[in-house]
Amino acid sequence: MEALMAEATQTISDRIQQKLDDLTRAERQLALSILENYPASGLGPLTALAKDANVSVPTVARMVQKLGYKGYPDFQAELREELRAKVKNPIAKHDMWAEAAPSEHLLNRFTDAVMDNIRLTLSQINPVEFDAACGLVADQSRHLFIIGGRITHTLAEYFYLHMQVIRPNLTHVQSTSNTWPHYLLNAKKGDVFVIFDVRRYENNTLKLAEMAHALGAQIILFTDQWRSPVHHLADISLSCRIVVPSAWDSAATTMLLIETMISSVQNLNWGETKERMETLEVMFDQTKLFRKFT
């Protein structure tokens, strides 16, 4: 049960980011050092963490207490729980939830979990960063590349479908690595890559991100609360809570951010978007794609 609660609450990364403004200079230096190689940075001895961050041992002890832990062993114990949560496969997750399931109906429990995910995600999203991401996606002078993975390709396709209507100059990169060189051949410095990558992070996605970053492209990452390795390459990371009482993670919060971004980009380009929509409707009428009742 304790592992279940640890997974559903804030991560250590979240706690650090919330407390940054309250930390001393040395504590902030330590916090940023932990986040730089999170979560591996906190798995070693306390003295090694202090040395890596170039701070004193008492500084580590003080900051851990400010984060709400009695001491460094409690801090490490929760960090290990986070690591276990990151690598859980669907069968292992289902067994854990089934053992801990309360008596209320699943509809209510699932909805409660999704609402908690949304609330905690929005409390962590920086509106300035979100607006900056929308601005990059709306900038039609930049070619827009959209990439998903084994599961997240459905989110990528949904996002791409709407962006097709809103703006020109974009590409949906298919999630097979043998075709990536063909897409990247046309990428250049300043182009925008929107990448979706959640836990059980995919090696192919990381490789593509590394190649795009090397070309000078800007990366917007949609990920989970533990953050994909692509986070270290991304210009903007949007971390979403995904834990629900299911063998599968939830895409509800990620979809909320996607649809909010679609709305924002649509408004930023409304003049041209409206014309594109009107042209599209004429094409729909010509092809009789939709049945009309009037």
PDB file of C-alpha atoms in Angstrom, residues 10-20 34-35 38 67 69 75 79 82 124 225-227 231 239 241:
ATOM      1  CA  GLN A  10       4.487  13.923  -5.859  1.00  0.00           C
ATOM      2  CA  THR A  11       7.856  12.762  -7.102  1.00  0.00           C
ATOM      3  CA  ILE A  12      11.061  13.963  -5.496  1.00  0.00           C
ATOM      4  CA  SER A  13      11.719  16.006  -8.620  1.00  0.00           C
ATOM      5  CA  ASP A  14       8.392  17.783  -8.112  1.00  0.00           C
ATOM      6  CA  ARG A  15       9.227  18.535  -4.487  1.00  0.00           C
ATOM      7  CA  ILE A  16      12.618  19.952  -5.422  1.00  0.00           C
ATOM      8  CA  GLN A  17      11.140  22.207  -8.105  1.00  0.00           C
ATOM      9  CA  GLN A  18       8.464  23.484  -5.713  1.00  0.00           C
ATOM     10  CA  LYS A  19      11.050  24.301  -3.041  1.00  0.00           C
ATOM     11  CA  LEU A  20      13.697  25.935  -5.247  1.00  0.00           C
ATOM     12  CA  ILE A  34      20.303  16.267  -8.403  1.00  0.00           C
ATOM     13  CA  LEU A  35      17.921  17.263 -11.187  1.00  0.00           C
ATOM     14  CA  TYR A  38      17.776  12.566 -11.872  1.00  0.00           C
ATOM     15  CA  LEU A  67      11.881  18.362   1.165  1.00  0.00           C
ATOM     16  CA  TYR A  69      12.142  13.644   4.780  1.00  0.00           C
ATOM     17  CA  PHE A  75      14.936  10.247   0.792  1.00  0.00           C
ATOM     18  CA  LEU A  79      13.731   7.509  -4.803  1.00  0.00           C
ATOM     19  CA  GLU A  82      10.138   5.915  -8.022  1.00  0.00           C
ATOM     20  CA  GLN A 124       3.560  21.950 -11.940  1.00  0.00           C
ATOM     21  CA  GLN A 225       6.107  12.591 -13.983  1.00  0.00           C
ATOM     22  CA  TRP A 226       9.378  10.639 -14.040  1.00  0.00           C
ATOM     23  CA  ARG A 227      10.469  12.318 -17.277  1.00  0.00           C
ATOM     24  CA  HIS A 231      14.135  15.654 -21.112  1.00  0.00           C
ATOM     25  CA  SER A 239       5.370  16.426 -17.583  1.00  0.00           C
ATOM     26  CA  ARG A 241       0.679  12.510 -14.347  1.00  0.00           C
TER      27      ARG A 241
END
